[in-house]
PDB file of C-alpha atoms and ligand atoms in Angstrom:
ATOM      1  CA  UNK A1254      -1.028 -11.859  18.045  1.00  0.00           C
ATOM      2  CA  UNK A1255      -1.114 -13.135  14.481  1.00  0.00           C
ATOM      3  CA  UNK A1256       0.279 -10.924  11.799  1.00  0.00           C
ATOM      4  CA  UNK A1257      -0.311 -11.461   7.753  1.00  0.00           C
ATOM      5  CA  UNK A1258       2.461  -9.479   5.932  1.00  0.00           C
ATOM      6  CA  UNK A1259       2.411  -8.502   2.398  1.00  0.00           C
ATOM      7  CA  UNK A1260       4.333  -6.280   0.022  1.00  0.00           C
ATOM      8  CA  UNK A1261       4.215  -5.698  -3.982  1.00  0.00           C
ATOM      9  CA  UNK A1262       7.918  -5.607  -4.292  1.00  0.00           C
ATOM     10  CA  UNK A1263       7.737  -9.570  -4.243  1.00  0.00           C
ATOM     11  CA  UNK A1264       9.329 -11.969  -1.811  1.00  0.00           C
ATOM     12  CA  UNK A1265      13.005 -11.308  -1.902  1.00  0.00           C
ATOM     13  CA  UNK A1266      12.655  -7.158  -1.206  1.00  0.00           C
ATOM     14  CA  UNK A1267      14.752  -6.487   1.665  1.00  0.00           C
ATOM     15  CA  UNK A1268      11.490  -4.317   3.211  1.00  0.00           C
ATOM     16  CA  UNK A1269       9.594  -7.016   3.859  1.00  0.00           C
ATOM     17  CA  UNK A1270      12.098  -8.741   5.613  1.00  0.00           C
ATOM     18  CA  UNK A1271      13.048  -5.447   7.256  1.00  0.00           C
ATOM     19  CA  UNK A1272       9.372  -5.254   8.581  1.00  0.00           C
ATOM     20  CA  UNK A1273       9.413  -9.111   9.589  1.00  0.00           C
ATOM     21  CA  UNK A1274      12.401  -8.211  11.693  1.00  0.00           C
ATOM     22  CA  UNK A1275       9.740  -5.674  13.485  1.00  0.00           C
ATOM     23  CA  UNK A1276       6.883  -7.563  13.549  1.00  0.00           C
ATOM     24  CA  UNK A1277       8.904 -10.519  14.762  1.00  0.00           C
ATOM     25  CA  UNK A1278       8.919  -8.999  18.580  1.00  0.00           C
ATOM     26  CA  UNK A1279       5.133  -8.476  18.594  1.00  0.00           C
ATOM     27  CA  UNK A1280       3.526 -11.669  16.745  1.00  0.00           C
ATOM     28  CA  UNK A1281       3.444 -14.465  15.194  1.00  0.00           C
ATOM     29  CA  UNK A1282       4.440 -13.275  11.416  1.00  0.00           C
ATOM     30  CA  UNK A1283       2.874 -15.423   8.196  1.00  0.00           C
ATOM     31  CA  UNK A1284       4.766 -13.700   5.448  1.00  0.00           C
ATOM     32  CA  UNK A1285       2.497 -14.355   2.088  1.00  0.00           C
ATOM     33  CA  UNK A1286       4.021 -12.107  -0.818  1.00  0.00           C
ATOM     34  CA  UNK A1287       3.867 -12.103  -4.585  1.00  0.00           C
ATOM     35  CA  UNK A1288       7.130 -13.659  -5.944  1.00  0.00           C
ATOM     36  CA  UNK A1289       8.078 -10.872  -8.331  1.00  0.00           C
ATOM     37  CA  UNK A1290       8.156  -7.214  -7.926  1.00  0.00           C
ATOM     38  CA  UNK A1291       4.657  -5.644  -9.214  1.00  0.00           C
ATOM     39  CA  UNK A1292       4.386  -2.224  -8.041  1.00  0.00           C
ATOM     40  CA  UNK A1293       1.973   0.008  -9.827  1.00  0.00           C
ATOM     41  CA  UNK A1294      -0.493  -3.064 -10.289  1.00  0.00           C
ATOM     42  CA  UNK A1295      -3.221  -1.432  -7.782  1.00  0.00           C
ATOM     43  CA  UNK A1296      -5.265  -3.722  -6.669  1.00  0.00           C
ATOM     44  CA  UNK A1297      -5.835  -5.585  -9.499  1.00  0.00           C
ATOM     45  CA  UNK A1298      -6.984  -9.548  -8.864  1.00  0.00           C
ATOM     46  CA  UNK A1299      -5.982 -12.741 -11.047  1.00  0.00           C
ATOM     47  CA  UNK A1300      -9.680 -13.870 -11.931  1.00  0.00           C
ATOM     48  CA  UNK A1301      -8.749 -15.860 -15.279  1.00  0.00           C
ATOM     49  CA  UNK A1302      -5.872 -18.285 -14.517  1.00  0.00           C
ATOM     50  CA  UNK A1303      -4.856 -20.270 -11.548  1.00  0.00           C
ATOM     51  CA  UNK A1304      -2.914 -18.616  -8.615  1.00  0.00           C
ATOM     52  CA  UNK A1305       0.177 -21.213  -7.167  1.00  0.00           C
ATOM     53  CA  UNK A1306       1.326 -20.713  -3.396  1.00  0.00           C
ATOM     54  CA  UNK A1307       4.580 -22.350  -2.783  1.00  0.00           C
ATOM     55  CA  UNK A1308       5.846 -22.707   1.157  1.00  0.00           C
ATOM     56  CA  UNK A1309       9.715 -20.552   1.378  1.00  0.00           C
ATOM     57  CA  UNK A1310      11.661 -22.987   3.023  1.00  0.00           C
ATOM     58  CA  UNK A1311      13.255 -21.048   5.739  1.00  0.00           C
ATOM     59  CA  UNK A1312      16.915 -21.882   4.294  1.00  0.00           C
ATOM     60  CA  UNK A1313      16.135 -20.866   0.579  1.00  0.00           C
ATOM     61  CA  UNK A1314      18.668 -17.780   0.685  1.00  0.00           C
ATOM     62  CA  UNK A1315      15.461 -15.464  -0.354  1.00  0.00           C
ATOM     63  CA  UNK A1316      15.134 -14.173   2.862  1.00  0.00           C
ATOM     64  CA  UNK A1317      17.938 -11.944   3.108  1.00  0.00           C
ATOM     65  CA  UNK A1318      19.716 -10.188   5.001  1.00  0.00           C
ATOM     66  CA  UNK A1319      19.676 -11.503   8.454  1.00  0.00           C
ATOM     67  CA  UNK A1320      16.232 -12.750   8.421  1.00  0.00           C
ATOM     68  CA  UNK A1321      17.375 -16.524   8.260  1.00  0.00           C
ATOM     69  CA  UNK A1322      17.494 -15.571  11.858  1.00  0.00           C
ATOM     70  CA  UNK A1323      13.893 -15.761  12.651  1.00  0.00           C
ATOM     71  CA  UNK A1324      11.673 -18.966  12.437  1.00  0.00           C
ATOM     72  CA  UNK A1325       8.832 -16.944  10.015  1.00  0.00           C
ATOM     73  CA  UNK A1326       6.319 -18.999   7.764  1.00  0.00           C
ATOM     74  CA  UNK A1327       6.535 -17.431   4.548  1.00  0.00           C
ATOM     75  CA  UNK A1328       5.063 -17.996   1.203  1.00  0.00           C
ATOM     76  CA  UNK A1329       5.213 -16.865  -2.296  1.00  0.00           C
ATOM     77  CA  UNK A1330       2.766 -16.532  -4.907  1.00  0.00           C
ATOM     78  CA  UNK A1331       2.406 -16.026  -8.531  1.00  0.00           C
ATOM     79  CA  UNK A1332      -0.331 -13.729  -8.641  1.00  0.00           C
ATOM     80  CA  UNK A1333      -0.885 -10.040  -7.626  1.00  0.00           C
ATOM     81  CA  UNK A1334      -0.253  -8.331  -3.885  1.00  0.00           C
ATOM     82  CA  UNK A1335      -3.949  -8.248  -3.539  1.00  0.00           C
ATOM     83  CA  UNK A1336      -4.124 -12.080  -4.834  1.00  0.00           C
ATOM     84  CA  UNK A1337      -2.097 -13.079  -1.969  1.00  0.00           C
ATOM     85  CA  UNK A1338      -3.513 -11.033   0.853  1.00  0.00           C
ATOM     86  CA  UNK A1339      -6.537 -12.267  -0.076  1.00  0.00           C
ATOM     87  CA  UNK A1340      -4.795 -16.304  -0.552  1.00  0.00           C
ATOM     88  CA  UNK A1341      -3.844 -15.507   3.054  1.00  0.00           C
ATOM     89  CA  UNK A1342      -6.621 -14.469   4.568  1.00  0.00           C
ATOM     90  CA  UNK A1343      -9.462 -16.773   3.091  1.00  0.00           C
ATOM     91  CA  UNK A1344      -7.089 -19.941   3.170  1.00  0.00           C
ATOM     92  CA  UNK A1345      -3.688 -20.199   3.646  1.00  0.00           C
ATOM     93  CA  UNK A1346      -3.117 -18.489   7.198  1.00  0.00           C
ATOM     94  CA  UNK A1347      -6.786 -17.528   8.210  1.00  0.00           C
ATOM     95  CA  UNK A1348      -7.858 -14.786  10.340  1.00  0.00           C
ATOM     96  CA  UNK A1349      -5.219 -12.679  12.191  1.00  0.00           C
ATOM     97  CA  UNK A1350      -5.248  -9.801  14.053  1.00  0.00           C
ATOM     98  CA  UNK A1351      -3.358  -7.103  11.692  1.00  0.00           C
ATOM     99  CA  UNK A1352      -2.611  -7.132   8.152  1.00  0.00           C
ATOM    100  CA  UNK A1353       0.259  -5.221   7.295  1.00  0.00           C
ATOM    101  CA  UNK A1354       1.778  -4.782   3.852  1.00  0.00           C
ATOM    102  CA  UNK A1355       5.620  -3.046   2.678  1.00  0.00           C
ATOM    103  CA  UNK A1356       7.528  -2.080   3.793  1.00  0.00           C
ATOM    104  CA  UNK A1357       7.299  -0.775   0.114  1.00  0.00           C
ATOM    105  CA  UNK A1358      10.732   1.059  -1.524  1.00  0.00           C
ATOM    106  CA  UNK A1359       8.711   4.365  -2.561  1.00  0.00           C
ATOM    107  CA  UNK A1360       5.958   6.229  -0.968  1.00  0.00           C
ATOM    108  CA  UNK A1361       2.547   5.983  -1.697  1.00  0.00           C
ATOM    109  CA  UNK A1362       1.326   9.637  -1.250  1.00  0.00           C
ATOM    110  CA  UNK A1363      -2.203  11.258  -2.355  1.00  0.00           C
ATOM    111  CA  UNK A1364      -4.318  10.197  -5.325  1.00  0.00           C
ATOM    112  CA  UNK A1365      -1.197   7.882  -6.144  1.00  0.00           C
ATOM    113  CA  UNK A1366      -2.092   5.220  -3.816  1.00  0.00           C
ATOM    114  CA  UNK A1367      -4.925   4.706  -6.504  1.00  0.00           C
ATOM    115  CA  UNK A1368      -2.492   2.375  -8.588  1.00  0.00           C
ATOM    116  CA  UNK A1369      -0.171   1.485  -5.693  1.00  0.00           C
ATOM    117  CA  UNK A1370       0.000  -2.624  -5.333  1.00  0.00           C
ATOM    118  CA  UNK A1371       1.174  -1.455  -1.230  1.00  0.00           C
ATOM    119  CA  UNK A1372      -2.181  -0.065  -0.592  1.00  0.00           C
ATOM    120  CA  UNK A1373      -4.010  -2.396  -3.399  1.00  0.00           C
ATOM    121  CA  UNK A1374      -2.733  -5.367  -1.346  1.00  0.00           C
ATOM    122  CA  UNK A1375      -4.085  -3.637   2.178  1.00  0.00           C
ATOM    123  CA  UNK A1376      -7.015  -2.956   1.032  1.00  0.00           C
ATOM    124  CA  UNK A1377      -7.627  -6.213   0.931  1.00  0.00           C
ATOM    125  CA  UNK A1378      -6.941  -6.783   4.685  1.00  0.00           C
ATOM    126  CA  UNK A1379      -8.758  -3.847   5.159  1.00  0.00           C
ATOM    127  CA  UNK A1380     -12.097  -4.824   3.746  1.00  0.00           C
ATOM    128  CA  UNK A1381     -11.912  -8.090   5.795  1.00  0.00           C
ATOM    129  CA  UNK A1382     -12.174  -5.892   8.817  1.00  0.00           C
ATOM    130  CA  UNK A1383      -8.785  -6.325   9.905  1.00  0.00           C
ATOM    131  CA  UNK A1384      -6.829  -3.383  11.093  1.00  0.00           C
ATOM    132  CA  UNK A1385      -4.334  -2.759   8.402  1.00  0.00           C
ATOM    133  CA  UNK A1386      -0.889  -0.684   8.209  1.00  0.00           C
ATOM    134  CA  UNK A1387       0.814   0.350   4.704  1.00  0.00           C
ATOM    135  CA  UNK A1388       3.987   1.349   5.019  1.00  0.00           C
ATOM    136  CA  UNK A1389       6.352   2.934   2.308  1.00  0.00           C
ATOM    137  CA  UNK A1390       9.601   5.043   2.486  1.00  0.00           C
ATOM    138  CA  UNK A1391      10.544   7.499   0.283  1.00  0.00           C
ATOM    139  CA  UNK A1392      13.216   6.431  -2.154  1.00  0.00           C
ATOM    140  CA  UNK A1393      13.360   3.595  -4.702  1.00  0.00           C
ATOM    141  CA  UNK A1394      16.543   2.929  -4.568  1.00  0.00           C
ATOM    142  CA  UNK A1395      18.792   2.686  -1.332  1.00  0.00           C
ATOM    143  CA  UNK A1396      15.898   3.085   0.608  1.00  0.00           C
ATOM    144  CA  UNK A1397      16.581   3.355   4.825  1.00  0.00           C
ATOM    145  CA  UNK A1398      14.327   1.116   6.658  1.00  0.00           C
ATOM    146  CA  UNK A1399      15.774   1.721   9.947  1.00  0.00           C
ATOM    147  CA  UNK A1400      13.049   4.059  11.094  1.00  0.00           C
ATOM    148  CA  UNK A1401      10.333   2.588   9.584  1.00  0.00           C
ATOM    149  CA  UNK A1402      11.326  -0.538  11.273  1.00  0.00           C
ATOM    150  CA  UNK A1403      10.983   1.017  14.772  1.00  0.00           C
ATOM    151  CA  UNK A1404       7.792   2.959  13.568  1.00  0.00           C
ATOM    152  CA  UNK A1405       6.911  -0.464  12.167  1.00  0.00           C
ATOM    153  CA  UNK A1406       7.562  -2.189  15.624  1.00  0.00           C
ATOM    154  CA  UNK A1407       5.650   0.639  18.109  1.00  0.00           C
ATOM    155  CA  UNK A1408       2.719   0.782  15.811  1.00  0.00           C
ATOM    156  CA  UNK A1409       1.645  -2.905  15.671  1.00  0.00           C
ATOM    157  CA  UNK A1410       2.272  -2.812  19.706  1.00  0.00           C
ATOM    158  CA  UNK A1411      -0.270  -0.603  20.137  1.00  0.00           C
ATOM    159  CA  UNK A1412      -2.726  -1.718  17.417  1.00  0.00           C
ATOM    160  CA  UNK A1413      -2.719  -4.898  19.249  1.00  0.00           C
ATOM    161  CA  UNK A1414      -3.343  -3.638  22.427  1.00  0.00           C
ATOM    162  CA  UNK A1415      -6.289  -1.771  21.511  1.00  0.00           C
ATOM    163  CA  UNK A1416      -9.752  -3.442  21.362  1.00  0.00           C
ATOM    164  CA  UNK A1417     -11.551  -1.003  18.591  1.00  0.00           C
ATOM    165  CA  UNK A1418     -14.922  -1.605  17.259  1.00  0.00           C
ATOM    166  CA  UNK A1419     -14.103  -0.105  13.844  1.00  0.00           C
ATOM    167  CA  UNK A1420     -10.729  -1.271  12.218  1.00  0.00           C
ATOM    168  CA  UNK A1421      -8.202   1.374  11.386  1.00  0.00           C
ATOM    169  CA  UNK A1422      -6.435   1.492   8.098  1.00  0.00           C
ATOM    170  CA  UNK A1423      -3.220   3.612   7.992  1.00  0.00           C
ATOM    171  CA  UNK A1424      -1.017   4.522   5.190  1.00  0.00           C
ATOM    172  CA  UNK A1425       2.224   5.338   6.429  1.00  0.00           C
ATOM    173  CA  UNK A1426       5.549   7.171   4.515  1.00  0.00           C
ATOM    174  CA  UNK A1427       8.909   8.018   5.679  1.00  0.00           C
ATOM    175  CA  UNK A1428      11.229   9.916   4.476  1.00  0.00           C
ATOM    176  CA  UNK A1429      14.320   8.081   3.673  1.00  0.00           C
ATOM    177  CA  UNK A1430      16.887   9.388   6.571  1.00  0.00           C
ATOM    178  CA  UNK A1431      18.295   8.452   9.255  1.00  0.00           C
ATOM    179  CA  UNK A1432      16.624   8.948  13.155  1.00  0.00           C
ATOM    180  CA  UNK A1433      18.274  12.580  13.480  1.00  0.00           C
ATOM    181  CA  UNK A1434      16.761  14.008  10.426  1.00  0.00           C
ATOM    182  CA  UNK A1435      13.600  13.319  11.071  1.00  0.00           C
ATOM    183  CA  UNK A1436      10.765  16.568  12.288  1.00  0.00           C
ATOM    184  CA  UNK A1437       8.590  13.786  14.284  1.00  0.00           C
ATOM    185  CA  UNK A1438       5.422  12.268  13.169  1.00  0.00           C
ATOM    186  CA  UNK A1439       2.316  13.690  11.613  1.00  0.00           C
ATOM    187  CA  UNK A1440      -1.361  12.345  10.643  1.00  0.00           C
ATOM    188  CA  UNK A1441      -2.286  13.303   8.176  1.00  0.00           C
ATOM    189  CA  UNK A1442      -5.237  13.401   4.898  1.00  0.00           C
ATOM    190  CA  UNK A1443      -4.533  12.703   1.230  1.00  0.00           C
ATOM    191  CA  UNK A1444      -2.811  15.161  -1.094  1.00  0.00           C
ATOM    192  CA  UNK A1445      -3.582  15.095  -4.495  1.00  0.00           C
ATOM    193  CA  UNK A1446      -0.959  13.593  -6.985  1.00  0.00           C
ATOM    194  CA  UNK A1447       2.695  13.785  -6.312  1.00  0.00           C
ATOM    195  CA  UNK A1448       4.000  12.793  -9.523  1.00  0.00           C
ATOM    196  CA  UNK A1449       2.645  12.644 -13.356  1.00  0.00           C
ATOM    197  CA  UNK A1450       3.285  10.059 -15.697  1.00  0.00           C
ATOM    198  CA  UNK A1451       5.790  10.917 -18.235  1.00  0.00           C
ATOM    199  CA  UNK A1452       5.471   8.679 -21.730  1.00  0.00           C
ATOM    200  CA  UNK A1453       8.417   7.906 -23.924  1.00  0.00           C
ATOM    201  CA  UNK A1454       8.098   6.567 -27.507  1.00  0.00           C
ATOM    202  CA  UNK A1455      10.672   3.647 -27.354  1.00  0.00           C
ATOM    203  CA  UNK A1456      11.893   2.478 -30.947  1.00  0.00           C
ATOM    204  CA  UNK A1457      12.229  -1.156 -32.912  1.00  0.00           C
ATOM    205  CA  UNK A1458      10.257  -3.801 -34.556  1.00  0.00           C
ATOM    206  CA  UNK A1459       7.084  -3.196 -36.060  1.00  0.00           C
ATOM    207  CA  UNK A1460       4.373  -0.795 -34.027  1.00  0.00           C
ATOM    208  CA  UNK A1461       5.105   1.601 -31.641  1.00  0.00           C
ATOM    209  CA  UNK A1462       6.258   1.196 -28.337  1.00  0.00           C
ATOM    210  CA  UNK A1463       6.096   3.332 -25.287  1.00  0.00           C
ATOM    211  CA  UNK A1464       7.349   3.104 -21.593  1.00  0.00           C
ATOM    212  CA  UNK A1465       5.161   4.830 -19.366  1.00  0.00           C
ATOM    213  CA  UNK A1466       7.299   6.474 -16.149  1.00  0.00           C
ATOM    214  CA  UNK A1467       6.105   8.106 -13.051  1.00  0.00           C
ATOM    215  CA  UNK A1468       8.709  10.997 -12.017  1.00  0.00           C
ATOM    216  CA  UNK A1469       7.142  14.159 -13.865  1.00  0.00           C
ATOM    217  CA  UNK A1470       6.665  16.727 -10.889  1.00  0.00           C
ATOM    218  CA  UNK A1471       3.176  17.761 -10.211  1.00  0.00           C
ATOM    219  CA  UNK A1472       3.575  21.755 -10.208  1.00  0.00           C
ATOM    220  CA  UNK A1473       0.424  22.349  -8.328  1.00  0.00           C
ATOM    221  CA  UNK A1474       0.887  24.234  -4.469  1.00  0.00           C
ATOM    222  CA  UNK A1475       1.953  21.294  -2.083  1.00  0.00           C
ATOM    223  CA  UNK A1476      -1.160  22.200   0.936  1.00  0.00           C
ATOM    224  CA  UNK A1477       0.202  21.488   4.568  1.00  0.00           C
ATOM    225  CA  UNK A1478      -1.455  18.679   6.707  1.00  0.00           C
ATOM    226  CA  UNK A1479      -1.468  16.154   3.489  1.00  0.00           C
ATOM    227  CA  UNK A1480       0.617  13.462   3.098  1.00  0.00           C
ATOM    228  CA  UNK A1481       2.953  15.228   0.563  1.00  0.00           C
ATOM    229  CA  UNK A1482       3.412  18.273   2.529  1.00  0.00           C
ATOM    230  CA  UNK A1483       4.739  15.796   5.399  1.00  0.00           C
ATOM    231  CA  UNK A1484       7.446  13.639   3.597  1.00  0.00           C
ATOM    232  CA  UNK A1485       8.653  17.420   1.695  1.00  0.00           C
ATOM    233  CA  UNK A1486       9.272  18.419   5.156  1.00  0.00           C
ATOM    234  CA  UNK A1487      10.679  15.208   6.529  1.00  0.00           C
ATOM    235  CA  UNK A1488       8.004  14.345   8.776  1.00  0.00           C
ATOM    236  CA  UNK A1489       6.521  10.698   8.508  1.00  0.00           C
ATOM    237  CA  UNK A1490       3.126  11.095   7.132  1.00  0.00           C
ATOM    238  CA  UNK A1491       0.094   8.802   8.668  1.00  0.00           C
ATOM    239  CA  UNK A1492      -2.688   8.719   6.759  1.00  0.00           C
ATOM    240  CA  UNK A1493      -6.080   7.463   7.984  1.00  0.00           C
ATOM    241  CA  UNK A1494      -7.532   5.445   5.041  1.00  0.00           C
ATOM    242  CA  UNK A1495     -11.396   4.762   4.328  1.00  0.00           C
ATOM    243  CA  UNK A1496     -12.305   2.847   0.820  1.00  0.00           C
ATOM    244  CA  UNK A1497     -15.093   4.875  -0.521  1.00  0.00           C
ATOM    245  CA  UNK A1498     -14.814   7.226  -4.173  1.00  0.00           C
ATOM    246  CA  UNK A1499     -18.483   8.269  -3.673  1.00  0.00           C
ATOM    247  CA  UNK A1500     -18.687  11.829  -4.102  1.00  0.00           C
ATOM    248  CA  UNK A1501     -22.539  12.527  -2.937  1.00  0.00           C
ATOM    249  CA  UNK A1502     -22.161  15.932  -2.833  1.00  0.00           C
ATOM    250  CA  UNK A1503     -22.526  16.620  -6.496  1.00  0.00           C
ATOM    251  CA  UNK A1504     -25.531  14.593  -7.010  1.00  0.00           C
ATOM    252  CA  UNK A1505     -27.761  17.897  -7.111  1.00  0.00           C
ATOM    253  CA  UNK A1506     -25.353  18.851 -10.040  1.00  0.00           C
ATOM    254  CA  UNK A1507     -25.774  15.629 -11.869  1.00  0.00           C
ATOM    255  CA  UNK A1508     -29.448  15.369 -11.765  1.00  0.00           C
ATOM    256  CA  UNK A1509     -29.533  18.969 -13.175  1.00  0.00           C
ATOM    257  CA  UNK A1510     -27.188  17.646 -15.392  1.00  0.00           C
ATOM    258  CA  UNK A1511     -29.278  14.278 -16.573  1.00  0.00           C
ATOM    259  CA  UNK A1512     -32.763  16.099 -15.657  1.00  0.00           C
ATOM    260  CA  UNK A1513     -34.986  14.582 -18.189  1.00  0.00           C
ATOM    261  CA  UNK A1514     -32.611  11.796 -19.515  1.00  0.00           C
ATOM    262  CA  UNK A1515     -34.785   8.949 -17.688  1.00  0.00           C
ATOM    263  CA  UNK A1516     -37.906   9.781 -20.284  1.00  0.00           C
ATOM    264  CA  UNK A1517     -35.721  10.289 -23.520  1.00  0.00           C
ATOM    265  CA  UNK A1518     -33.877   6.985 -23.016  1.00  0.00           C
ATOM    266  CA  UNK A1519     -37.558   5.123 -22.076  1.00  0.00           C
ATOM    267  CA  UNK A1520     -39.493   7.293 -24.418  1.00  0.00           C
ATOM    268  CA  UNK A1521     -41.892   7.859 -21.783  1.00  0.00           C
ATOM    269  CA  UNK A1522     -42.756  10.575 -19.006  1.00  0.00           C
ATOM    270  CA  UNK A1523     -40.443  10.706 -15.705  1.00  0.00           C
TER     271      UNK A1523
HETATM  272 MN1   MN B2500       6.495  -1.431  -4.621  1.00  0.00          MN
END
C-alpha cells in the first residue's frame, strides 16, 4: 500500500513524523509537506508564482525525533498544504492508495475546518478519489500523539483492506491525553464553530495594525453526536466528510426572494 502524507504545520512538526512512525507498519509512506507552518490557510492554492519541491535527505536532522529511523521519501515544498497534496498526487509520487494529512497540533472541529490547511490539504486527496484521513489532536502546544498514533496505525489497516466503491473521507480529533483518559471512540457529524476570532489593534508605524486570534469561546449549546460535543467529553471524534456547501433546500425561499428579478435586470417578461 502506498501512502501520501501531508500536514500544514510544515515539514519539521513532530506530528507528521509521529504519523509516519504509524503509517510506516502499513505502507510505503511518501511524506510531501509544506516547509513552513501554515495553519489557518484553508485550502488556498499558489496559482501566481512557481511552487519548488526539494527531496529531504533522510539525514537532514528535520525529521525528528526518532524518525531518522525509518527509510521514508519525504519532500518539502514552498507552497500551501493543498499545493503539495496536489504536487504529490499529479506528479511527484502519483497515485496511492490513501492520502492522509496531520497529524495536525489542534483540532479541526465544526464549521472551523472551513479555514483549516489539515482538511484544506485532504481535500485535495479527497477530490482525487482517494480515501483520505485528517487527523488533529486537541492542544497546540504539548500536544500527545501517542493515541492518535495507534488510532493512526488501526485506521489505515483497515482502510486498506477494504475494497469500497465510494472513497471515505474522515476527519478525525483527539483529545490530548493519555490511553486511560480516553471514553472510546465516536463518529460523529459537524458542530458548528468552536471558537470565534478575537481581533486586537496592535500599535507602531504608520496605519493600523491588527492580529487576528482564534480562542474566543463560542457560547452557543455544545449538541451531542457533533464533533465538539466528542473532544468536550474526551471521546475521539470521527467525522465523515463530503465536499458540498449546496444548500438546495432553500431554493423555494430564494426564488420567492428573486421572483421577478430575471425581467427587471433584462427589461423584458420572465
Ligand atoms: Mn496546523
Amino acid at each position: 500500500m502506498k501512502i501520501l502524507l501531508t500536514n500544514d504545520d510544515g515539514i519539521k512538526a513532530p506530528g507528521l513524523w509521529a504519523a509516519v512512525r504509524a503509517l510506516r507498519q502499513v505502507g510505503e509512506v511518501f511524506v510531501v509537506a509544506p516547509d513552513r507552518e501554515q495553519s489557518g490557510v484553508g485550502a488556498s492554492l499558489t496559482l501566481h508564482a512557481p511552487v519548488k519541491v526539494e527531496l529531504v535527505p533522510p539525514d537532514a536532522g528535520l525529521i525528528g525525533d526518532g524518525a531518522s529511523l525509518f527509510p521514508v521519501t519525504a519532500y518539502s515544498v514552498t507552497g500551501t498544504p493543498a499545493d503539495s497534496c496536489i504536487l504529490a498526487l499529479e506528479s511527484v509520487v502519483g497515485e496511492v492508495d490513501l492520502v492522509v494529512s496531520g497529524i495536525n497540533a489542534g483540532s479541526n472541529l465544526g464549521w472551523d475546518i472551513m479555514v483549516s490547511g489539515t482538511v484544506g490539504a485532504a481535500i485535495q486527496g479527497y477530490v482525487r478519489g482517494y480515501p483520505t484521513i485528517a487527523m488533529s489532536v486537541g492542544a497546540v502546544s504539548n500536544p500527545n500523539f501517542e493515541v492518535a498514533t495507534r488510532l493512526l496505525f488501526l485506521m489505515a489497516q483497515r482502510l486498506s483492506d477494504n475494497n469500497r466503491s465510494s472513497s471515505l473521507f474522515l476527519n478525525v480529533n483527539l483529545p490530548s491525553v493519555t490511553l486511560d483518559r480516553i471514553g472510546g471512540v465516536k463518529v460523529t457529524r459537524l458542530g458548528r464553530r468552536s471558537y470565534g476570532e478575537s481581533v486586537r489593534e496592535e500599535g507602531g508605524g504608520p496605519g493600523k495594525q491588527y492580529r487576528i486570534s482564534r480562542n474566543r469561546p463560542i457560547s452557543e449549546p455544545v449538541l451531542e453526536g457533533t464533533d465538539i460535543w466528542a473532544l468536550k467529553n474526551n471521546y475521539i471524534s470521527i467525522t465523515p466528510l463530503q465536499i458540498g456547501l449546496g444548500y438546495p433546500e432553500q431554493i423555494p425561499e430564494v426564488e420567492d426572494l428573486l421572483s421577478g428579478v430575471s425581467a427587471q435586470l433584462l427589461d423584458r417578461p420572465d
